[in-house]
Short mmCIF file of C-alpha atoms and ligand atoms in Angstrom, two decimals:
data_model
loop_
_atom_site.label_atom_id
_atom_site.label_comp_id
_atom_site.label_asym_id
_atom_site.label_seq_id
_atom_site.Cartn_x
_atom_site.Cartn_y
_atom_site.Cartn_z
CA MET A 39 69.38 -110.28 7.85
CA ALA A 40 69.71 -113.06 5.34
CA GLU A 41 72.18 -112.99 2.41
CA ARG A 42 70.75 -113.29 -1.10
CA PHE A 43 71.88 -115.73 -3.88
CA ASP A 44 70.47 -116.98 -7.05
CA LEU A 45 71.28 -120.53 -6.04
CA ALA A 46 72.20 -121.95 -2.59
CA VAL A 47 73.85 -125.56 -2.95
CA LEU A 48 73.69 -127.82 0.10
CA GLY A 49 76.84 -129.89 -0.06
CA ALA A 50 80.17 -129.49 -1.79
CA GLY A 51 80.72 -133.16 -3.11
CA PRO A 52 81.22 -133.79 -6.86
CA GLY A 53 77.47 -133.08 -7.35
CA GLY A 54 77.26 -129.81 -5.38
CA TYR A 55 80.63 -128.22 -6.27
CA VAL A 56 80.37 -129.03 -9.85
CA ALA A 57 76.83 -127.70 -10.16
CA ALA A 58 78.01 -124.48 -8.33
CA ILE A 59 80.74 -123.87 -10.84
CA ARG A 60 78.57 -124.42 -13.86
CA ALA A 61 75.82 -122.09 -12.26
CA ALA A 62 78.58 -119.49 -11.68
CA GLN A 63 79.56 -119.92 -15.42
CA LEU A 64 75.94 -119.34 -16.22
CA GLY A 65 75.96 -115.96 -14.48
CA MET A 66 74.24 -117.00 -11.22
CA ARG A 67 75.42 -115.71 -7.86
CA VAL A 68 75.95 -118.99 -5.88
CA ALA A 69 76.61 -120.03 -2.32
CA VAL A 70 77.67 -123.55 -1.31
CA VAL A 71 77.10 -124.80 2.17
CA GLU A 72 79.45 -127.61 3.26
CA ALA A 73 79.36 -129.03 6.89
CA ASP A 74 82.73 -131.00 6.39
CA ARG A 75 85.44 -130.70 3.67
CA PRO A 76 84.86 -129.71 0.19
CA GLY A 77 84.96 -132.49 -2.35
CA GLY A 78 82.48 -134.53 -0.38
CA VAL A 79 82.79 -138.54 -0.12
CA CYS A 80 84.29 -138.72 -3.39
CA LEU A 81 87.52 -136.76 -2.67
CA ASN A 82 87.74 -137.33 0.97
CA TRP A 83 86.37 -140.73 1.74
CA GLY A 84 85.54 -142.51 -1.70
CA CYS A 85 86.79 -142.43 -5.16
CA ILE A 86 90.05 -140.72 -4.64
CA PRO A 87 91.60 -142.28 -1.56
CA SER A 88 90.37 -145.82 -2.48
CA LYS A 89 92.03 -145.36 -5.87
CA ALA A 90 95.40 -144.47 -4.21
CA LEU A 91 95.16 -147.74 -2.25
CA LEU A 92 94.17 -149.68 -5.25
CA THR A 93 97.18 -148.34 -7.14
CA GLY A 94 99.49 -149.49 -4.34
CA ALA A 95 97.75 -153.01 -4.38
CA GLU A 96 98.24 -153.30 -8.01
CA LEU A 97 101.84 -152.51 -7.87
CA VAL A 98 102.29 -155.10 -5.25
CA GLU A 99 100.57 -157.76 -7.40
CA SER A 100 102.47 -156.68 -10.62
CA LEU A 101 105.70 -157.04 -8.93
CA ARG A 102 104.83 -160.39 -7.23
CA LYS A 103 103.04 -161.94 -10.16
CA HIS A 104 104.97 -160.60 -13.08
CA GLY A 105 108.32 -159.32 -11.59
CA GLU A 106 110.27 -162.39 -12.75
CA THR A 107 108.75 -162.19 -16.23
CA PHE A 108 110.05 -158.80 -16.56
CA GLY A 109 113.41 -159.44 -14.97
CA ILE A 110 112.70 -157.75 -11.66
CA GLY A 111 113.58 -159.66 -8.63
CA ALA A 112 110.71 -158.91 -6.28
CA SER A 113 111.03 -161.82 -3.81
CA GLY A 114 112.17 -159.48 -0.85
CA ILE A 115 109.72 -156.66 -1.18
CA THR A 116 108.62 -155.18 2.12
CA LEU A 117 105.17 -153.72 2.47
CA ASP A 118 104.44 -150.81 4.81
CA TYR A 119 100.76 -150.27 4.41
CA ALA A 120 100.79 -147.06 6.62
CA LYS A 121 102.72 -145.36 3.74
CA VAL A 122 99.99 -145.92 1.32
CA ILE A 123 97.32 -144.73 3.69
CA ASP A 124 99.46 -141.56 4.15
CA HIS A 125 99.58 -141.18 0.26
CA SER A 126 95.85 -141.61 -0.02
CA ARG A 127 95.16 -139.05 2.57
CA ARG A 128 97.52 -136.49 0.96
CA SER A 129 95.96 -137.15 -2.37
CA ALA A 130 92.33 -136.43 -0.77
CA ASP A 131 93.79 -133.21 0.94
CA ARG A 132 95.43 -131.96 -2.22
CA LEU A 133 92.32 -132.30 -4.25
CA CYS A 134 90.10 -131.01 -1.43
CA LYS A 135 92.08 -127.74 -1.41
CA GLY A 136 91.88 -127.67 -5.23
CA VAL A 137 88.06 -127.64 -4.98
CA GLU A 138 88.33 -124.65 -2.43
CA SER A 139 90.39 -122.94 -5.02
CA LEU A 140 88.06 -123.56 -7.90
CA LEU A 141 85.12 -122.15 -5.86
CA ARG A 142 87.22 -118.90 -5.18
CA LYS A 143 88.03 -118.80 -8.87
CA HIS A 144 84.49 -118.78 -9.92
CA ALA A 145 83.53 -116.18 -6.90
CA ILE A 146 81.40 -118.84 -5.28
CA GLU A 147 80.60 -118.19 -1.67
CA LEU A 148 81.82 -121.29 0.51
CA VAL A 149 79.65 -121.25 3.64
CA ARG A 150 81.19 -123.59 6.11
CA GLY A 151 78.56 -125.17 8.36
CA ARG A 152 75.50 -127.46 8.46
CA GLY A 153 72.59 -126.16 6.18
CA ARG A 154 69.03 -126.76 6.81
CA LEU A 155 65.99 -125.58 4.86
CA ALA A 156 63.64 -123.04 6.67
CA GLY A 157 61.15 -123.06 3.87
CA ALA A 158 61.59 -123.72 0.19
CA ARG A 159 63.77 -120.65 -0.53
CA ARG A 160 65.77 -120.11 2.71
CA VAL A 161 68.72 -122.02 4.09
CA GLU A 162 69.75 -121.64 7.77
CA VAL A 163 73.32 -122.51 8.29
CA THR A 164 74.89 -123.35 11.60
CA GLY A 165 78.56 -123.38 11.80
CA GLU A 166 81.65 -120.95 11.82
CA ARG A 167 79.14 -118.21 11.55
CA ASP A 168 75.29 -118.80 11.72
CA VAL A 169 73.87 -117.22 8.70
CA ASP A 170 70.61 -117.44 6.76
CA LEU A 171 70.75 -117.65 2.79
CA ASP A 172 67.72 -116.71 0.82
CA ALA A 173 67.84 -118.07 -2.77
CA ASP A 174 65.57 -118.46 -5.67
CA PHE A 175 66.56 -122.13 -5.96
CA VAL A 176 68.03 -124.58 -3.51
CA LEU A 177 69.96 -127.44 -4.83
CA VAL A 178 70.22 -130.41 -2.35
CA ALA A 179 73.47 -132.41 -2.88
CA THR A 180 74.02 -133.73 0.56
CA GLY A 181 74.99 -137.27 -0.66
CA SER A 182 75.10 -140.42 1.32
CA ALA A 183 76.63 -142.32 4.15
CA GLU A 184 77.50 -145.96 5.06
CA TRP A 185 74.37 -148.15 5.90
CA VAL A 186 75.04 -150.46 8.54
CA PRO A 187 72.53 -153.13 9.55
CA PRO A 188 70.80 -152.78 12.87
CA GLY A 189 72.65 -154.65 15.73
CA VAL A 190 76.03 -154.21 13.90
CA GLU A 191 78.40 -152.07 16.04
CA VAL A 192 81.06 -150.18 14.04
CA ASP A 193 83.99 -149.64 16.34
CA GLY A 194 86.72 -148.58 13.73
CA GLU A 195 88.93 -151.21 15.26
CA ARG A 196 87.62 -154.70 14.55
CA VAL A 197 84.29 -153.73 12.71
CA LEU A 198 84.75 -151.23 10.06
CA THR A 199 82.92 -149.54 7.05
CA SER A 200 84.88 -148.04 4.16
CA ARG A 201 85.07 -144.69 6.09
CA GLU A 202 87.14 -146.39 8.84
CA ALA A 203 89.05 -148.51 6.71
CA LEU A 204 90.38 -145.40 4.65
CA GLU A 205 92.15 -144.31 7.77
CA SER A 206 93.17 -147.71 9.24
CA ARG A 207 96.83 -148.09 9.03
CA ARG A 208 97.19 -151.85 9.80
CA ILE A 209 96.41 -154.86 7.69
CA PRO A 210 94.77 -157.62 9.59
CA GLU A 211 95.77 -161.18 9.30
CA ARG A 212 92.32 -162.37 8.43
CA LEU A 213 89.43 -160.03 7.01
CA VAL A 214 85.91 -160.77 6.25
CA VAL A 215 84.40 -158.41 3.77
CA VAL A 216 80.66 -158.31 3.80
CA GLY A 217 79.22 -157.44 0.43
CA ALA A 218 80.66 -158.01 -3.04
CA GLY A 219 79.50 -154.62 -4.53
CA ALA A 220 82.16 -152.06 -5.92
CA VAL A 221 83.37 -151.10 -2.38
CA GLY A 222 83.55 -154.56 -1.09
CA LEU A 223 85.58 -155.95 -4.03
CA GLU A 224 87.87 -153.04 -4.16
CA PHE A 225 88.78 -153.31 -0.37
CA ALA A 226 88.96 -157.17 -0.50
CA TYR A 227 91.49 -156.67 -3.42
CA VAL A 228 93.59 -154.05 -1.53
CA TYR A 229 93.70 -156.05 1.68
CA ALA A 230 94.46 -159.25 -0.07
CA MET A 231 97.41 -157.75 -1.95
CA TYR A 232 98.87 -156.17 1.27
CA GLY A 233 98.94 -159.67 2.80
CA ALA A 234 95.49 -160.23 4.47
CA ARG A 235 93.67 -163.59 4.17
CA VAL A 236 90.36 -162.31 2.84
CA THR A 237 86.83 -163.87 2.71
CA ILE A 238 83.98 -162.11 0.75
CA VAL A 239 80.48 -162.87 1.95
CA GLU A 240 77.81 -162.05 -0.63
CA MET A 241 74.12 -162.68 -0.51
CA ALA A 242 73.42 -162.88 -4.33
CA GLU A 243 74.41 -165.69 -6.49
CA GLN A 244 77.29 -163.60 -8.03
CA VAL A 245 79.68 -160.76 -7.15
CA LEU A 246 78.49 -157.40 -8.31
CA PRO A 247 74.88 -158.13 -8.39
CA GLY A 248 72.99 -156.62 -11.29
CA ALA A 249 76.10 -156.72 -13.52
CA ASP A 250 76.33 -158.90 -16.61
CA PRO A 251 76.91 -162.44 -15.12
CA GLU A 252 79.97 -163.08 -17.46
CA LEU A 253 81.79 -160.26 -15.92
CA ALA A 254 81.06 -161.43 -12.44
CA GLN A 255 82.36 -164.99 -13.38
CA VAL A 256 85.65 -163.62 -14.32
CA VAL A 257 86.03 -161.62 -11.17
CA GLN A 258 85.03 -164.54 -9.18
CA ARG A 259 87.52 -166.86 -10.82
CA GLU A 260 90.46 -164.34 -10.71
CA PHE A 261 89.75 -163.37 -7.14
CA ARG A 262 89.87 -167.04 -6.19
CA ARG A 263 93.08 -167.37 -8.10
CA LYS A 264 94.51 -164.59 -5.97
CA GLY A 265 93.54 -166.71 -2.82
CA ILE A 266 90.55 -164.47 -1.87
CA GLU A 267 87.75 -166.81 -0.68
CA VAL A 268 84.32 -165.78 -2.34
CA LEU A 269 81.30 -167.01 -0.62
CA LEU A 270 78.23 -166.51 -2.82
CA ALA A 271 74.57 -167.09 -1.85
CA THR A 272 75.58 -166.46 1.78
CA ARG A 273 73.62 -164.20 3.85
CA PHE A 274 75.50 -162.10 6.64
CA GLU A 275 73.57 -162.33 9.76
CA GLY A 276 75.62 -160.31 12.15
CA VAL A 277 79.16 -159.72 13.70
CA LYS A 278 80.24 -159.90 17.23
CA ARG A 279 83.54 -159.12 18.91
CA VAL A 280 85.23 -162.18 20.38
CA ASN A 281 88.58 -162.30 22.15
CA GLY A 282 91.05 -160.60 19.81
CA GLY A 283 88.88 -160.40 16.77
CA VAL A 284 85.35 -160.93 15.52
CA GLU A 285 83.02 -163.74 14.47
CA VAL A 286 80.81 -163.00 11.37
CA ALA A 287 77.77 -164.97 11.35
CA VAL A 288 76.54 -166.15 8.05
CA HIS A 289 73.85 -168.38 6.58
CA ALA A 290 74.13 -170.51 3.50
CA LYS A 291 72.53 -173.68 2.19
CA GLY A 292 70.02 -173.79 5.11
CA ALA A 293 72.85 -173.67 7.82
CA SER A 294 74.31 -170.94 10.07
CA THR A 295 77.90 -170.80 10.77
CA GLY A 296 80.59 -168.34 12.07
CA LEU A 297 83.63 -167.07 10.29
CA ALA A 298 86.54 -166.06 12.57
CA ALA A 299 88.58 -163.12 11.38
CA ASP A 300 90.61 -160.30 13.05
CA GLN A 301 88.42 -157.68 11.28
CA ALA A 302 85.16 -157.43 9.45
CA LEU A 303 84.62 -154.68 6.81
CA VAL A 304 80.92 -154.13 6.15
CA ALA A 305 80.12 -152.79 2.65
CA ILE A 306 76.49 -153.50 1.99
CA GLY A 307 75.05 -150.34 0.95
CA ARG A 308 74.55 -146.62 1.57
CA ARG A 309 71.68 -144.41 2.92
CA ALA A 310 70.76 -140.98 1.58
CA LEU A 311 71.73 -138.08 3.81
CA SER A 312 68.28 -136.42 3.71
CA GLY A 313 67.27 -136.45 7.44
CA ASP A 314 67.43 -133.22 9.52
CA LEU A 315 67.42 -130.98 6.43
CA GLY A 316 64.10 -129.65 6.84
CA LEU A 317 63.08 -131.08 3.52
CA GLU A 318 59.66 -132.41 4.33
CA SER A 319 58.51 -129.14 5.99
CA ALA A 320 59.79 -127.40 2.80
CA GLY A 321 57.39 -129.35 0.74
CA VAL A 322 60.05 -131.92 -0.47
CA SER A 323 58.86 -135.50 -0.28
CA LEU A 324 61.17 -138.57 0.39
CA ASP A 325 60.76 -142.03 -0.82
CA PRO A 326 60.61 -145.00 1.80
CA LYS A 327 64.48 -145.37 1.77
CA GLY A 328 64.94 -141.56 2.32
CA PHE A 329 66.05 -140.74 -1.15
CA VAL A 330 64.55 -137.57 -2.76
CA PRO A 331 62.60 -138.46 -5.83
CA VAL A 332 63.17 -136.13 -8.79
CA ASP A 333 61.92 -135.60 -12.18
CA ALA A 334 64.10 -135.64 -15.44
CA TRP A 335 65.36 -132.16 -14.55
CA PHE A 336 65.96 -133.01 -10.89
CA ARG A 337 63.00 -131.06 -9.52
CA THR A 338 61.61 -132.21 -6.32
CA SER A 339 58.12 -131.91 -5.14
CA ALA A 340 58.84 -128.34 -4.04
CA PRO A 341 59.15 -126.18 -7.15
CA SER A 342 62.22 -124.11 -5.97
CA VAL A 343 64.14 -127.09 -4.53
CA LEU A 344 66.12 -129.52 -6.83
CA ALA A 345 68.16 -132.51 -5.83
CA ILE A 346 70.99 -134.36 -7.42
CA GLY A 347 73.67 -137.01 -6.68
CA ASP A 348 73.61 -139.76 -4.15
CA VAL A 349 70.84 -138.08 -2.16
CA SER A 350 68.44 -138.33 -5.27
CA GLY A 351 69.04 -142.19 -5.45
CA PRO A 352 71.00 -144.78 -7.27
CA PRO A 353 73.43 -145.31 -8.93
CA LEU A 354 75.61 -143.86 -6.27
CA LEU A 355 78.46 -142.50 -8.29
CA ALA A 356 80.47 -139.33 -8.50
CA HIS A 357 80.28 -138.84 -12.32
CA LYS A 358 76.50 -139.34 -12.19
CA ALA A 359 76.24 -136.73 -9.26
CA SER A 360 78.38 -134.23 -11.27
CA GLU A 361 76.48 -134.75 -14.65
CA GLU A 362 73.21 -134.32 -12.76
CA GLY A 363 74.49 -131.17 -11.14
CA ILE A 364 75.43 -129.57 -14.58
CA ALA A 365 72.00 -130.66 -16.07
CA ALA A 366 70.00 -129.25 -13.11
CA VAL A 367 71.60 -125.84 -13.26
CA GLU A 368 71.57 -125.70 -17.06
CA PHE A 369 67.90 -126.38 -16.76
CA LEU A 370 67.46 -123.67 -14.36
CA ALA A 371 69.45 -121.21 -16.66
CA GLY A 372 67.37 -122.03 -19.64
CA VAL A 373 70.18 -123.72 -21.41
CA GLU A 374 68.70 -125.92 -24.37
CA ARG A 375 70.21 -129.42 -23.98
CA PRO A 376 68.88 -132.92 -23.74
CA ALA A 377 67.88 -134.51 -20.48
CA LEU A 378 70.60 -137.05 -19.01
CA ASP A 379 69.94 -140.58 -20.09
CA PRO A 380 70.43 -142.84 -17.10
CA ALA A 381 71.29 -145.69 -19.69
CA LYS A 382 74.47 -143.86 -20.52
CA ILE A 383 76.21 -143.71 -17.11
CA PRO A 384 79.14 -146.07 -16.86
CA ALA A 385 79.81 -148.13 -13.80
CA CYS A 386 83.40 -148.78 -13.10
CA ILE A 387 85.14 -151.04 -10.40
CA TYR A 388 88.80 -150.54 -9.98
CA CYS A 389 90.20 -153.89 -8.50
CA GLN A 390 92.22 -156.15 -10.76
CA PRO A 391 90.59 -157.49 -12.94
CA GLN A 392 88.94 -154.03 -13.37
CA VAL A 393 85.13 -154.09 -14.47
CA ALA A 394 83.27 -151.48 -16.50
CA TRP A 395 80.08 -151.47 -18.11
CA ILE A 396 77.41 -149.28 -19.70
CA GLY A 397 74.11 -149.60 -20.98
CA LYS A 398 72.10 -152.78 -21.39
CA THR A 399 73.33 -156.25 -20.13
CA GLU A 400 73.05 -158.96 -22.69
CA ALA A 401 69.78 -160.26 -20.96
CA GLN A 402 68.29 -156.84 -20.80
CA ALA A 403 69.03 -156.31 -24.65
CA ARG A 404 67.50 -159.70 -25.41
CA GLU A 405 64.44 -158.73 -23.58
CA ALA A 406 64.18 -155.37 -25.17
CA PHE A 407 65.17 -156.35 -28.76
CA GLY A 408 64.83 -160.18 -29.14
CA ASP A 409 67.48 -162.76 -29.80
CA GLU A 410 68.45 -161.02 -33.04
CA ILE A 411 70.72 -158.56 -31.16
CA ARG A 412 74.37 -158.44 -32.16
CA VAL A 413 76.93 -159.55 -29.59
CA GLY A 414 80.56 -159.33 -30.19
CA ARG A 415 83.17 -160.54 -27.89
CA PHE A 416 86.98 -160.22 -27.70
CA PRO A 417 89.18 -161.86 -25.06
CA PHE A 418 92.24 -160.15 -23.70
CA THR A 419 94.16 -163.40 -24.32
CA ALA A 420 93.98 -162.36 -28.18
CA SER A 421 95.01 -158.79 -27.68
CA GLY A 422 98.67 -158.14 -28.50
CA LYS A 423 98.96 -155.33 -25.75
CA ALA A 424 97.40 -157.46 -23.25
CA VAL A 425 99.84 -160.34 -23.87
CA ALA A 426 102.97 -158.01 -23.96
CA ALA A 427 101.85 -156.43 -20.70
CA ALA A 428 100.94 -159.89 -19.15
CA HIS A 429 97.43 -158.93 -18.25
CA THR A 430 95.36 -161.48 -20.28
CA ALA A 431 92.37 -162.10 -18.11
CA GLY A 432 89.00 -160.87 -19.28
CA PHE A 433 87.12 -159.70 -22.21
CA ALA A 434 85.32 -156.91 -23.96
CA LYS A 435 81.80 -157.52 -25.10
CA VAL A 436 79.70 -154.92 -27.14
CA ILE A 437 75.95 -155.30 -27.77
CA ALA A 438 74.04 -153.70 -30.39
CA GLU A 439 70.28 -153.77 -31.37
CA PRO A 440 69.42 -155.75 -34.49
CA ARG A 441 67.96 -153.13 -36.93
CA PHE A 442 70.78 -150.74 -37.27
CA GLY A 443 73.48 -152.16 -35.10
CA GLU A 444 73.26 -149.22 -32.83
CA ILE A 445 75.34 -149.99 -29.66
CA VAL A 446 73.13 -150.50 -26.63
CA GLY A 447 75.63 -151.79 -24.11
CA ALA A 448 79.19 -152.83 -23.48
CA HIS A 449 80.95 -154.84 -20.80
CA VAL A 450 84.52 -154.89 -20.03
CA VAL A 451 86.45 -157.03 -17.44
CA GLY A 452 90.26 -156.94 -17.37
CA ALA A 453 93.18 -154.46 -17.19
CA GLY A 454 92.17 -151.01 -18.41
CA ALA A 455 88.51 -151.67 -18.48
CA THR A 456 87.68 -148.52 -16.59
CA GLU A 457 89.40 -146.49 -19.22
CA LEU A 458 88.06 -148.39 -22.31
CA ILE A 459 84.45 -147.90 -21.49
CA ALA A 460 84.60 -144.16 -22.20
CA GLU A 461 84.83 -144.93 -25.91
CA ILE A 462 81.49 -146.83 -25.79
CA GLY A 463 80.02 -143.88 -23.64
CA LEU A 464 80.76 -141.59 -26.62
CA ALA A 465 79.56 -144.03 -29.17
CA MET A 466 76.26 -144.31 -27.38
CA THR A 467 76.00 -140.60 -27.11
CA LEU A 468 76.53 -140.45 -30.84
CA GLU A 469 74.13 -143.26 -31.42
CA ALA A 470 77.04 -145.02 -33.28
CA THR A 471 76.77 -148.43 -34.68
CA THR A 472 79.03 -151.30 -34.26
CA GLU A 473 79.99 -150.71 -37.98
CA GLU A 474 81.11 -147.16 -37.21
CA VAL A 475 83.28 -148.07 -34.30
CA ALA A 476 84.67 -150.94 -36.37
CA ARG A 477 85.59 -148.41 -39.10
CA THR A 478 87.43 -146.38 -36.69
CA CYS A 479 91.14 -146.77 -36.74
CA HIS A 480 92.41 -147.78 -33.37
CA ALA A 481 96.14 -147.51 -32.62
CA HIS A 482 98.05 -150.71 -32.29
CA PRO A 483 98.97 -152.06 -29.87
CA THR A 484 96.50 -150.63 -27.37
CA LEU A 485 93.88 -152.27 -25.06
CA SER A 486 91.32 -150.23 -26.91
CA GLU A 487 91.80 -152.62 -29.85
CA ALA A 488 89.58 -155.06 -27.82
CA ILE A 489 86.73 -152.58 -28.37
CA LEU A 490 87.43 -152.46 -32.04
CA GLU A 491 87.71 -156.18 -32.23
CA ALA A 492 84.33 -156.78 -30.20
CA THR A 493 82.59 -154.42 -32.63
CA LEU A 494 84.08 -156.43 -35.61
CA ALA A 495 82.93 -159.64 -33.88
CA ALA A 496 79.45 -158.15 -33.69
CA GLU A 497 79.54 -157.38 -37.36
CA GLY A 498 80.66 -161.17 -37.97
CA ARG A 499 84.17 -160.25 -39.17
CA SER A 500 86.59 -160.70 -36.42
CA ILE A 501 90.12 -160.36 -37.43
CA ASN A 502 92.17 -161.24 -34.45
CA PHE A 503 90.21 -163.89 -32.95
C1 FAD B 133 84.81 -146.18 -0.60
C2 FAD B 133 84.10 -145.61 -1.85
C3 FAD B 133 84.65 -145.56 -2.93
C4 FAD B 133 83.86 -144.92 -4.01
N1 FAD B 133 84.48 -145.11 -5.25
C5 FAD B 133 83.81 -144.45 -6.26
C6 FAD B 133 84.38 -144.45 -7.66
O1 FAD B 133 85.52 -144.97 -7.78
N2 FAD B 133 83.68 -143.86 -8.60
C7 FAD B 133 82.52 -143.31 -8.35
O2 FAD B 133 81.91 -142.77 -9.39
N3 FAD B 133 81.93 -143.23 -7.06
C8 FAD B 133 82.57 -143.87 -6.15
N4 FAD B 133 81.95 -143.74 -4.92
C9 FAD B 133 80.69 -143.00 -4.68
C10 FAD B 133 81.00 -141.55 -4.63
O3 FAD B 133 81.82 -141.27 -3.75
C11 FAD B 133 79.64 -140.88 -4.53
O4 FAD B 133 78.59 -141.34 -5.38
C12 FAD B 133 79.66 -139.41 -4.62
O5 FAD B 133 80.61 -138.82 -3.75
C13 FAD B 133 78.40 -138.76 -4.44
O6 FAD B 133 78.48 -137.29 -4.64
P1 FAD B 133 77.43 -136.38 -4.02
O7 FAD B 133 77.89 -134.96 -4.49
O8 FAD B 133 76.02 -136.76 -4.25
O9 FAD B 133 77.55 -136.50 -2.39
P2 FAD B 133 78.92 -136.56 -1.44
O10 FAD B 133 79.90 -136.69 -2.07
O11 FAD B 133 78.43 -137.45 -0.34
O12 FAD B 133 78.76 -135.08 -0.95
C14 FAD B 133 78.04 -134.53 -0.08
C15 FAD B 133 78.44 -133.46 0.75
O13 FAD B 133 77.32 -132.75 1.43
C16 FAD B 133 77.84 -132.47 2.61
N5 FAD B 133 76.58 -132.30 3.53
C17 FAD B 133 75.87 -133.26 4.01
N6 FAD B 133 74.71 -132.80 4.82
C18 FAD B 133 74.97 -131.46 4.70
C19 FAD B 133 74.40 -130.40 5.45
N7 FAD B 133 73.23 -130.55 6.13
N8 FAD B 133 74.91 -129.07 5.24
C20 FAD B 133 76.10 -129.02 4.54
N9 FAD B 133 76.74 -129.78 3.98
C21 FAD B 133 76.12 -131.18 4.04
C22 FAD B 133 78.60 -133.61 3.19
O14 FAD B 133 79.52 -133.16 4.05
C23 FAD B 133 79.35 -133.86 1.85
O15 FAD B 133 80.64 -133.15 1.60
C24 FAD B 133 82.69 -144.33 -3.76
C25 FAD B 133 82.18 -144.21 -2.62
C26 FAD B 133 82.75 -144.92 -1.48
C27 FAD B 133 82.28 -144.84 -0.11
#
């Protein structure tokens, strides 16, 4: 006999567990089915453990680069990478248990096992106990997994994805990172700071394809200064194991060549976990890449099935998954609210220099509003706080449309970028103008003054630059 729920959520990642909590707050009886550990990729194999490693890398760099400046003798520091891996695993475990307790607190039934749709309102779970769940609505939040090109064999020893790297306790002498997206850049930075000689291979003409090129240029320059080799317009053609290491085949400027290394880390994309879920037989269509197309309220082609997070398509970000989860269940509960605006989802990369952006790039803004757009820039070399903290690389750039000066995008590269972007997110939600942000008193000395100064610059009245 099936158990009955108002909502059955497939997957307890940042999309699924957040949606479940919001649905419970709205009075629904909710079950969450999870095949692995609550928290999903984000808590277990993504955002959280990688940020633990990045914090270590940042500390190493600060001591090495600036120890002398601040009177700290750091010439004899020793590095034990296994310890930072331990810390990252402990952080993931702790937060994963936190999610379990949140689900309990909200009286959400956590069903451990693999779920599959058997019709548009039934989920069959195979796991600790096999059980069928009947629900008025099913929310698919099964996320994504690493995409590895055909012919590439991931062995976890010499050829890794981020998944294996997050458990690998040794730093190779030479590492090739394939892909200069967020994951590739973050791992390249971590490994380089812990002592590996790192080469990044990227097919596009810039790192972070799709990002404002000015941001990418700063990252490229700073990475090269740190000794990281960045090969752009270079196509990855495959990787093979050779004695003791790997050879990564690449193609650039019309010629193919091999890069020798101890390990290769492949970070060139992710694929939706939409297979074997019974989606198509439940009437849910998939796009050619396997993502689940949804409307503005995350409804799929089957009326009682919704999909959110990575499985419903890019950008593949934890906060996007959570916001979509909340919007989807609020829609089901009849809460009056605006639909999510994809233009207001920030993107953040946590290497040093950090990178963050939201809204339109300068090129997109010019295309949408013409050359009259207002663009204000402020370099961290002119920021009192950045100078005092010895973190002067990078800048903040704010873009506004020409008529009212409403902010339509912001791009920050440098220390603190991932925190600074939240102010612009709020400004864009409130449809604020550069004038309004410029009239907001920002504490001194803070890195947030870079946002203030960029808006002043957009208004043509910079003070400190
Ligand atoms: C190395 C790395 C670093 C990252 N860093 C960041 C970052 O800093 N910031 C950021 O915003 N994003 C980051 N991401 C991306 C982020 O992790 C994902 O966007 C996010 O986890 C997606 O959330 P989700 O809920 O859609 O899916 P997931 O987190 O993938 O969760 C899906 C869950 O569903 C479960 N599941 C799958 N199939 C079934 C089934 N049939 N039955 C039951 N359960 C099932 C899975 O076990 C999983 O727990 C990173 C990703 C990686 C790989």
